[in-house]
Every structure is written in C-alpha cells, then in structure tokens.
Coordinates of C-alpha atoms and ligand atoms in Angstrom, one line a residue:
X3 CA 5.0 9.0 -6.9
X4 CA 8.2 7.3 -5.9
X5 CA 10.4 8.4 -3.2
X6 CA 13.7 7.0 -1.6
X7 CA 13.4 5.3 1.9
X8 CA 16.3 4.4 3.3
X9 CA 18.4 3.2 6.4
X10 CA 21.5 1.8 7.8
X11 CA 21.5 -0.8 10.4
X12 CA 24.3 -2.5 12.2
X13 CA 23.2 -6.4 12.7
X14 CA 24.6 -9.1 14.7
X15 CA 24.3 -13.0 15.3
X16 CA 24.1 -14.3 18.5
X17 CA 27.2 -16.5 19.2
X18 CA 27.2 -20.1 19.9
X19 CA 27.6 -21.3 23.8
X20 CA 31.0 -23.1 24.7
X21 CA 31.2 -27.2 25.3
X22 CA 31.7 -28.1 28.6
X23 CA 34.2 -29.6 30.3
X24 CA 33.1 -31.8 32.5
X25 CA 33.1 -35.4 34.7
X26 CA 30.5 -37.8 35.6
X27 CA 30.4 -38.4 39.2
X28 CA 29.4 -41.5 40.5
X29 CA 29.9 -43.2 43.9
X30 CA 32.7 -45.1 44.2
X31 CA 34.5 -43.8 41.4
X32 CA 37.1 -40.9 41.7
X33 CA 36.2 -39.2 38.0
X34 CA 33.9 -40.8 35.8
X35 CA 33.8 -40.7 32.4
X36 CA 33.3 -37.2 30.7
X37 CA 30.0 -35.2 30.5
X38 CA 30.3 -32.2 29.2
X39 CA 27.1 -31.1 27.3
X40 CA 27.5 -29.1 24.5
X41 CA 26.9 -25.4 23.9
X42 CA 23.4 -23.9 22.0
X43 CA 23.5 -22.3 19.0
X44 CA 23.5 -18.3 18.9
X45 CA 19.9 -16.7 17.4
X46 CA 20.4 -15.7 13.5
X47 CA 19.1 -12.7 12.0
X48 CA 16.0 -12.6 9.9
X49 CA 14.1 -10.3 7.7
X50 CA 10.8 -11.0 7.0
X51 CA 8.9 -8.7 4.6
X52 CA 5.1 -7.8 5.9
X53 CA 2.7 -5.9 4.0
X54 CA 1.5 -3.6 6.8
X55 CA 4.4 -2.1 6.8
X56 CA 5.1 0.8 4.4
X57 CA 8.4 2.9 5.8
X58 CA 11.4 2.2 7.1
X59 CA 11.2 4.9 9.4
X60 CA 11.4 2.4 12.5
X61 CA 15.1 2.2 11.9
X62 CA 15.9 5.5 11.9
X63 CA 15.1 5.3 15.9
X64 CA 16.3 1.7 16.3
X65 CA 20.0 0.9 14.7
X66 CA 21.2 -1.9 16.6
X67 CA 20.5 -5.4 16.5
X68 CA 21.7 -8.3 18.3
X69 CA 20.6 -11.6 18.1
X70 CA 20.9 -13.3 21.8
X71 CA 24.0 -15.7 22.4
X72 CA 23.6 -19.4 23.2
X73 CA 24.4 -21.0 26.0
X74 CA 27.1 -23.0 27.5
X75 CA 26.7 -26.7 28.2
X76 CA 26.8 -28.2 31.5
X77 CA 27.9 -31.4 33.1
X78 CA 25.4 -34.4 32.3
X79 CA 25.4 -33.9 29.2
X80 CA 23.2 -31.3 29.0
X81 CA 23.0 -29.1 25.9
X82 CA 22.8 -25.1 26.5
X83 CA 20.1 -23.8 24.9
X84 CA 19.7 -22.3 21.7
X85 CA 18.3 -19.2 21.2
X86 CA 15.4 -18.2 18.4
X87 CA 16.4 -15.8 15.5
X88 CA 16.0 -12.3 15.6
X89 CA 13.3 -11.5 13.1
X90 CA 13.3 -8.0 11.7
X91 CA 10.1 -6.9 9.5
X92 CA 10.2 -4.9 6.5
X93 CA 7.7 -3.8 3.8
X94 CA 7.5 -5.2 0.9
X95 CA 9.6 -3.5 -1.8
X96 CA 12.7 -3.6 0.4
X97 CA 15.8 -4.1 -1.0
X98 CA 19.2 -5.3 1.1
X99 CA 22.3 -4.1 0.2
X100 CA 26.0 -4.0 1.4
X101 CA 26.6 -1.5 3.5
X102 CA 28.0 0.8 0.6
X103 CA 25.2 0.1 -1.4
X104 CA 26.8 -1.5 -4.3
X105 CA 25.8 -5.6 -3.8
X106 CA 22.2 -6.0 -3.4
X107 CA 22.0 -8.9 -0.9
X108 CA 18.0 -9.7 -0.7
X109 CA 15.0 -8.1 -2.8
X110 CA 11.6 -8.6 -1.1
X111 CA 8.8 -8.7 -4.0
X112 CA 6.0 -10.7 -1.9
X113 CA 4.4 -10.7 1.3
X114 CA 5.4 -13.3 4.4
X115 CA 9.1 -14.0 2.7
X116 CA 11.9 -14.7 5.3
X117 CA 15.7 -14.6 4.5
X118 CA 18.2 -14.8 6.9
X119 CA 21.2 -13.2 6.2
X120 CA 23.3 -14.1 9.1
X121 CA 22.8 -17.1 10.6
X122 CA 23.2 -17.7 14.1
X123 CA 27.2 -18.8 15.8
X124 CA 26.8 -22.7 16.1
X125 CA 27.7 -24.1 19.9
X126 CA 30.5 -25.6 20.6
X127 CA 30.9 -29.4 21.2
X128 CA 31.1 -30.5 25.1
X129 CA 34.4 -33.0 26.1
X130 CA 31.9 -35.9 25.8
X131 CA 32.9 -36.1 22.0
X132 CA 36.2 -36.3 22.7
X133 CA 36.2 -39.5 24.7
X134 CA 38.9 -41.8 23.1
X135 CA 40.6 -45.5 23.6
X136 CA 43.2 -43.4 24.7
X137 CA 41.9 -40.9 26.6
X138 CA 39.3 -41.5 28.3
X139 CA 39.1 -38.2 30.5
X140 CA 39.8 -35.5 27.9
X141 CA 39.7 -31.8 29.0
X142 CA 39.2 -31.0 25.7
X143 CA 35.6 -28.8 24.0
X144 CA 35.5 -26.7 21.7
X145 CA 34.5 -22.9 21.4
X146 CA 31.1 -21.8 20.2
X147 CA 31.1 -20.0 17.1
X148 CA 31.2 -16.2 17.2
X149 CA 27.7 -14.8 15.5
X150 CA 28.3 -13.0 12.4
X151 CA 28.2 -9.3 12.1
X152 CA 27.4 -6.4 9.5
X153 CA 26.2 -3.2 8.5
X154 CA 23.4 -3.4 5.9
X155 CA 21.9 -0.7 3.8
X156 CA 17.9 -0.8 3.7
X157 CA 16.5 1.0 0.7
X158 CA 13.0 1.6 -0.2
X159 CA 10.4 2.6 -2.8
X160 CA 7.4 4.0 -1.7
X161 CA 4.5 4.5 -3.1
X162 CA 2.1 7.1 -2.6
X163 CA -1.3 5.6 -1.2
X164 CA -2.9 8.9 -1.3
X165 CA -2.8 12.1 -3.4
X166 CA -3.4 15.7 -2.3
X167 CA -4.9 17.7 -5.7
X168 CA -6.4 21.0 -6.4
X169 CA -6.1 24.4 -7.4
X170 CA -3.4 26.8 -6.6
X171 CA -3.6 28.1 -3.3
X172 CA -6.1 25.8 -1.8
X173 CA -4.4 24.7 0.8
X174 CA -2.8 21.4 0.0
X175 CA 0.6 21.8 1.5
X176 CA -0.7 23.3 4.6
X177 CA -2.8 19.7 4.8
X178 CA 0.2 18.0 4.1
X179 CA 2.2 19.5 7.0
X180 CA -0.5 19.3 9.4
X181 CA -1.1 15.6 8.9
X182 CA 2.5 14.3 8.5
X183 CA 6.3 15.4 9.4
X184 CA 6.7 17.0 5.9
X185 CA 7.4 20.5 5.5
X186 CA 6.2 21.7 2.1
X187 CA 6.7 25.1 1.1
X188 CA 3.3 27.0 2.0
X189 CA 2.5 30.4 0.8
X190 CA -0.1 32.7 -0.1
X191 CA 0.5 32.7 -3.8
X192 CA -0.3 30.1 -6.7
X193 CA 2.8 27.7 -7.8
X194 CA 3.8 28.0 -4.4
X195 CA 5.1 24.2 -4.5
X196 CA 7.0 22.8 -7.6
X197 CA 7.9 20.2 -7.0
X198 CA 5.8 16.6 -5.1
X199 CA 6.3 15.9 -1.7
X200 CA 5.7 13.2 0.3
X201 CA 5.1 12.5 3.8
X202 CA 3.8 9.4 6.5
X203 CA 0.2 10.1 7.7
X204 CA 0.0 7.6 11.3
X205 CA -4.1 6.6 12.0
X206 CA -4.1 5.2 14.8
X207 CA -1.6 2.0 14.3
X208 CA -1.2 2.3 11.1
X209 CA 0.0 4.5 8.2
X210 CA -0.3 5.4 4.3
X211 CA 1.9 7.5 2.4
X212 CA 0.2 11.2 1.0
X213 CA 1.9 13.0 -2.1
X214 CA 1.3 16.5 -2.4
X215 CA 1.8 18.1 -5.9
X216 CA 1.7 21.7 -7.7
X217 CA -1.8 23.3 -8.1
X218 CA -3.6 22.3 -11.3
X219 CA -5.5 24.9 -13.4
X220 CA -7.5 24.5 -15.8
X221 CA -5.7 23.4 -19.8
X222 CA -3.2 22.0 -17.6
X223 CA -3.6 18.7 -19.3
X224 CA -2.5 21.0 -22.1
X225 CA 0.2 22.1 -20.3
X226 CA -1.0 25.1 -18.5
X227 CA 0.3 25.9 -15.3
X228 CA 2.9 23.7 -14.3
X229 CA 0.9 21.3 -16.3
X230 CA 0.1 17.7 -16.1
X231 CA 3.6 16.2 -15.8
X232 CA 3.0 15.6 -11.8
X233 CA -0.2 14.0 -12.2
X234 CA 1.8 10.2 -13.0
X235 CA 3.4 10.6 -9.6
X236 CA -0.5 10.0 -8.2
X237 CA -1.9 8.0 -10.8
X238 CA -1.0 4.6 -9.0
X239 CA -2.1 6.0 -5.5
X240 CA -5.2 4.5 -4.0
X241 CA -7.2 7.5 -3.2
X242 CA -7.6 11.2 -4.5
X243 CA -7.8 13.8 -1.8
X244 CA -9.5 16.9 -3.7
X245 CA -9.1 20.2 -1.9
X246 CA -11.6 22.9 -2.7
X247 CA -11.3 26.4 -1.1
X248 CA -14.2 27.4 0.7
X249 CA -13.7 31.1 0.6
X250 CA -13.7 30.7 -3.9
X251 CA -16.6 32.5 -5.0
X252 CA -17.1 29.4 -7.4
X253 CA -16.7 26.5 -6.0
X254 CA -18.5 24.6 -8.4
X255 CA -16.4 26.0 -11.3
X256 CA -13.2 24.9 -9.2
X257 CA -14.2 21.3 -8.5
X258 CA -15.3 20.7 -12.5
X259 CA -11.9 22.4 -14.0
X260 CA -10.4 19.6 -11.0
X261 CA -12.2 17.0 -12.6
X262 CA -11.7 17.7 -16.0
X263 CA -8.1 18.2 -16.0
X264 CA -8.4 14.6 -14.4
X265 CA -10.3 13.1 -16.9
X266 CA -8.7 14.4 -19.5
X267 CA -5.5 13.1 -18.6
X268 CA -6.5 9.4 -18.0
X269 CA -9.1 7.0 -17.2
X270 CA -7.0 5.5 -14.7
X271 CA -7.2 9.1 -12.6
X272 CA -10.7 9.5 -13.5
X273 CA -11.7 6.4 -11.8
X274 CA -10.0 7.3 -8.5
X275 CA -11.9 7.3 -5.5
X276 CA -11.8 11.1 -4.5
X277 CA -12.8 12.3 -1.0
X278 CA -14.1 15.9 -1.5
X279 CA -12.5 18.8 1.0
X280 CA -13.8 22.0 1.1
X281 CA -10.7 23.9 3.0
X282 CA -10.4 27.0 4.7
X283 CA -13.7 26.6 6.9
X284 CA -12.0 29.3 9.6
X285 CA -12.4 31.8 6.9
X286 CA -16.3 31.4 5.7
X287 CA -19.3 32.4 7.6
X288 CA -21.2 29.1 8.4
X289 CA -24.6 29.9 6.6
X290 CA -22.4 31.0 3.5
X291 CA -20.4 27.5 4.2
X292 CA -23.4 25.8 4.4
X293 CA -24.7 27.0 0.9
X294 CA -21.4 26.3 -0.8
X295 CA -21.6 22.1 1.1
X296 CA -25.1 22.0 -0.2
X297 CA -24.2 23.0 -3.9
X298 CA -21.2 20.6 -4.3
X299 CA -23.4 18.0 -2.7
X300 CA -25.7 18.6 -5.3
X301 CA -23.1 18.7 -8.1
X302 CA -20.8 15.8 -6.9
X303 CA -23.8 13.6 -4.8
X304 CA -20.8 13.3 -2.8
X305 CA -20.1 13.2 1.1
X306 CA -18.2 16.6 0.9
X307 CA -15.3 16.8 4.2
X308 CA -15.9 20.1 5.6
X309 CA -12.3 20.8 6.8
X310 CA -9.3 23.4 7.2
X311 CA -6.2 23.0 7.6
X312 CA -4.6 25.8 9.0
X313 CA -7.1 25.5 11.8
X314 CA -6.5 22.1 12.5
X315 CA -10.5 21.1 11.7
X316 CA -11.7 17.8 10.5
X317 CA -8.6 16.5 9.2
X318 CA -8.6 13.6 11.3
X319 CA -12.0 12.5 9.9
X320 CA -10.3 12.5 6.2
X321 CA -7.7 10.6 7.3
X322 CA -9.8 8.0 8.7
X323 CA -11.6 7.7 5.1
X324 CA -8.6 7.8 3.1
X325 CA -7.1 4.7 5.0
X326 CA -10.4 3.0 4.7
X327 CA -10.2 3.7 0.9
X328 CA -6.7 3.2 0.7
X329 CA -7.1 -0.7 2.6
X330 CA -9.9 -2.0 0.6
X331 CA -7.5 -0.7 -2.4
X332 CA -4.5 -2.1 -0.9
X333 CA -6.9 -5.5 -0.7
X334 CA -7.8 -5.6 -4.2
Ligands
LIG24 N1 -7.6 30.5 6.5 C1 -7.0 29.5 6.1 N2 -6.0 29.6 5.3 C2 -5.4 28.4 4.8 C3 -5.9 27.1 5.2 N3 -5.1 26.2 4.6 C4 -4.2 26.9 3.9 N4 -4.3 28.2 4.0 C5 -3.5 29.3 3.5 O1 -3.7 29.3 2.1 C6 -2.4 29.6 1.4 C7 -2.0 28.6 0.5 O2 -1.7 27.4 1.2 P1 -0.8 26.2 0.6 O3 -0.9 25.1 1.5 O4 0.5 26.7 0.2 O5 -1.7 25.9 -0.7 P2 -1.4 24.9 -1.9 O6 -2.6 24.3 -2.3 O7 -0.3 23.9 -1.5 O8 -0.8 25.9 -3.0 P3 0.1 25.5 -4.3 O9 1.3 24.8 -3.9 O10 0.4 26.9 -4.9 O11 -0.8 24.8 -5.2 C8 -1.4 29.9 2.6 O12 -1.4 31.2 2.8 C9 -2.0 29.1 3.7 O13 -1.7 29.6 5.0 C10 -7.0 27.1 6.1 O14 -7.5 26.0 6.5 N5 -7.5 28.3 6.5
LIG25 MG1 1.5 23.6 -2.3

C-alpha cells in the first residue's frame, strides 16, 4: 500500500573564504609584491538516493543542514581550503520540491544518483590577481561567495515490504503496534480496523515497512466482509505475515479460508512468501498449543511462528524472518 512520507528541511551552502590581502616580504625590500592567496570554495549540498534507506523519518529529528564554509587565503599565496559537500541520503522514490510543494526540483528513480542542488559559495580571489602596470601593490580581493540557502520539501512513497493478514480479531493490529510506532485501533470485536495502516519495523540497523489491513473472512474475494478491496494495498509487498488465533477452535479451517481468499483473488498474492503466526499463545494451554502447532505443520509443511502479541512473545523472531524474506525480495 502506498503512504505519504514527508519532511521539510532547511539547507545551506557553505560560503566561499575571502582573498587575502597581502605582501611578499623579502630582505631588503620594504613591501614586496602582493601575495594574497585566495579563499576555498564553501561545501555544496548533495542528495544522494541509497536503497537501504526506506523513510524519511531521519529528518523529522534532524532539520538543519549546513554545508561548512571555506577558508580565507593567506599570504604566500596560499589558497584556503575548500571544503567537501554535504551529502544527504535519501531512499529511492524521493521526490524534491520547493518548499510549498508546487516545483518538483529532483526525482530520485535509481539507486547511487547524486544531485546537488545548491552548490557550494565560490572563494574569493586573493590581491595577487590584481597586480597591475599601474599598481603594483593593490589592497584589493574580493569576497567569497555567500553559500546558497533553502527550505526544501521531501516527499515520499512508501511501499509496504510486508503485510499483516488474517481473520477478524486475530490480533493483527495489536502486532502492528507492538513492533512499530503505529497506533491502530485494537479491539475485541471483528472490523475493528477499516482502514490500512502502516508503520516502520527497526531490526537491528535496519527497517521494512508492515501494512496492516481489515480482517478477511471468508467470500470476501466476493465481497464479504469488508471484502477484498485492501488486499491491492499488499499485493506488491514482499512478504505475507499470516496471523492465526491460537485460542480458534479451528485453526485449520481459519488458515484455508486465509488462503483461499488469497488465491482467489490473484496469483500474484498466492505466490507470496507467507510466515505462519499462530497468536494469542498467553491464552492456550501449552499441550493444547502444541496440538494446534502440530496440525498446521501438518497442513501447511510450514515452520509455524508460535507468537503473541499482547504478550510481547516471539515477535522479534518474525521480524527477523520477514526482513530476511523481505531482502532476498528486495534483491530480486
Ligand atoms: N490474549 C491475547 N489477546 C490478544 C493478543 N493479540 C491481540 N489480542 C486481543 O485480540 C483482540 C483483537 O486484537 P486486534 O489487534 O484488534 O485484532 P485484528 O486482527 O487487528 O482485528 P481486526 O482489525 O478486526 O481484523 C483485542 O482484544 C486484543 O487485545 C495476544 O497475543 N494475546
Ligand atoms: Mg485490526
């Protein structure tokens, strides 16, 4: 599913270093000639778009960015010394606008692209350049150039990477909230949530985006329920994260109406790679839990998660999975 990341940021060029003013000295010779070096050029800014990045969420903590200044000459001619641009990473899919949104300045579509948007103030010149037949001891340099400066607008698509499906009332919001910064809508009834919701799940140094979307029952590729109409907001996700309730007194009926809805609706969902949950392990006694593991084992010949959310159990072990999935995916 698609959701709007975005975020305003206030950048800045370094400015340019002044030209000196300056005078050889040599023995014998009241003022030499001049030799004023001249200033370095400011650092520009740079975006760089990097596919291991997926949010924009670092510049919500981070606003400001300065590039550094250059610096002045000096006598001898030596040059100050200019300073490296400041390169600020994106993911791909960002887009750079004005700061009211309205020009679009820079779309990134591919991996590893750089485009600097303000470049750096250049230095100013040092009196040596002014040397003339007529004057031959000028006091004159110039200024460096003052570093550019503007708000820009940072929007972005995202893409989920994985998506949360199940019944009603299994537990999929509650999953959602534990593992990201979301906060869906969880209740104790069926339909609880409407609408998708997204949220950032961190594994170690890295992160994937999880949708969560309304229960599924069964003819809701028929339109049932809330019906299918969510079920395009995963279909270009990675991975399938199928939660099962534990305390169902049919679990093996609940994981093939799942499936079926899936399949019916396309082959593109059918052939997701789905990590099986079975949720609400808090609530089941373990030799009933270990029955219920055994039998959708047997049906699905899958590793089945054993996991609960409201409990905090075995989530992180999911997680870990899904971004395996979700990388080899991302690699493909
Ligand atoms: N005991 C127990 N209850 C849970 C667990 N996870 C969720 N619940 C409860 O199950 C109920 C439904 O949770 P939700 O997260 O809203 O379920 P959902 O799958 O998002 O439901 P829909 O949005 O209606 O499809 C709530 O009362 C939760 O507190 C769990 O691990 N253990
Ligand atoms: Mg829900």
């Amino acid at each position: 599913m698609q959701f709007i990341d975005e975020a305003k940021i206030y950048i800045k060029a370094g400015n340019g270093g002044n030209g000196s003013v300056s005078f050889r000295r040599e023995k014998f010779i009241d003022r030499g000639g001049p030799d004023g070096g001249d200033g370095g050029d400011g650092g520009g800014i740079i975006f760089q778009s990097n596919s291991h990045l997926n949010t924009l969420l670092e510049f919500r903590y981070k606003r400001h960015f300065k590039a550094e200044n250059g610096q002045p000459g000096k006598g001898r001619n030596m040059t100050g010394k200019s300073r490296a641009p400041l390169v600020l990473k994106v993911p791909v899919g960002t887009q750079i606008f004005s700061e009211d949104g309205n020009l679009l300045i820079h779309d990134f579509t591919e991996d590893n692209q750089q485009f600097e948007i303000i470049p750096g103030g250049k230095g100013g010149l040092g009196n040596s350049h002014f040397k003339s037949s007529t004057n031959k001891s000028p006091r004159k340099r110039t200024e460096g150039e003052i570093g550019g400066e503007m708000d820009a607008y940072l929007k972005l698509k995202l893409l989920s990477d994985a998506g949360l499906v199940g019944l009603p009332n299994v537990g999929k919001s509650t999953f959602l909230s534990r593992t990201t910064a979301a906060k869906p809508k969880i209740a104790d009834y069926h339909f609880t949530t409407l609408k998708p919701g997204l949220g950032v799940v961190y594994v170690s140094d890295e992160e994937f985006v999880l949708a969560d979307i309304p229960g599924l029952i069964k003819g809701a590729h028929a339109g049932s329920g809330l019906g299918d109409k969510f079920l395009k907001h995963i279909e270009r996700c990675g991975v399938l994260i199928h939660v099962i309730d534990a305390t169902s007194s049919q679990i093996d009926k609940d994981y093939l109406t799942i499936r079926n809805e899936l399949e019916s609706y396309s082959s593109l969902l059918k052939e997701k790679i789905e990590i099986l949950c079975i949720n609400k392990i808090d609530s089941v006694e373990e030799k009933e839990l270990k029955k219920k593991i055994k039998l959708l084992e047997k049906i699905t010949s899958k590793k089945i998660y054993p996991i609960s959310g409201y409990a905090n159990i075995g989530l992180d072990a999911v997680l870990k999975q899904a971004l395996r999935e979700i990388k080899t995916w991302r690699n493909k």
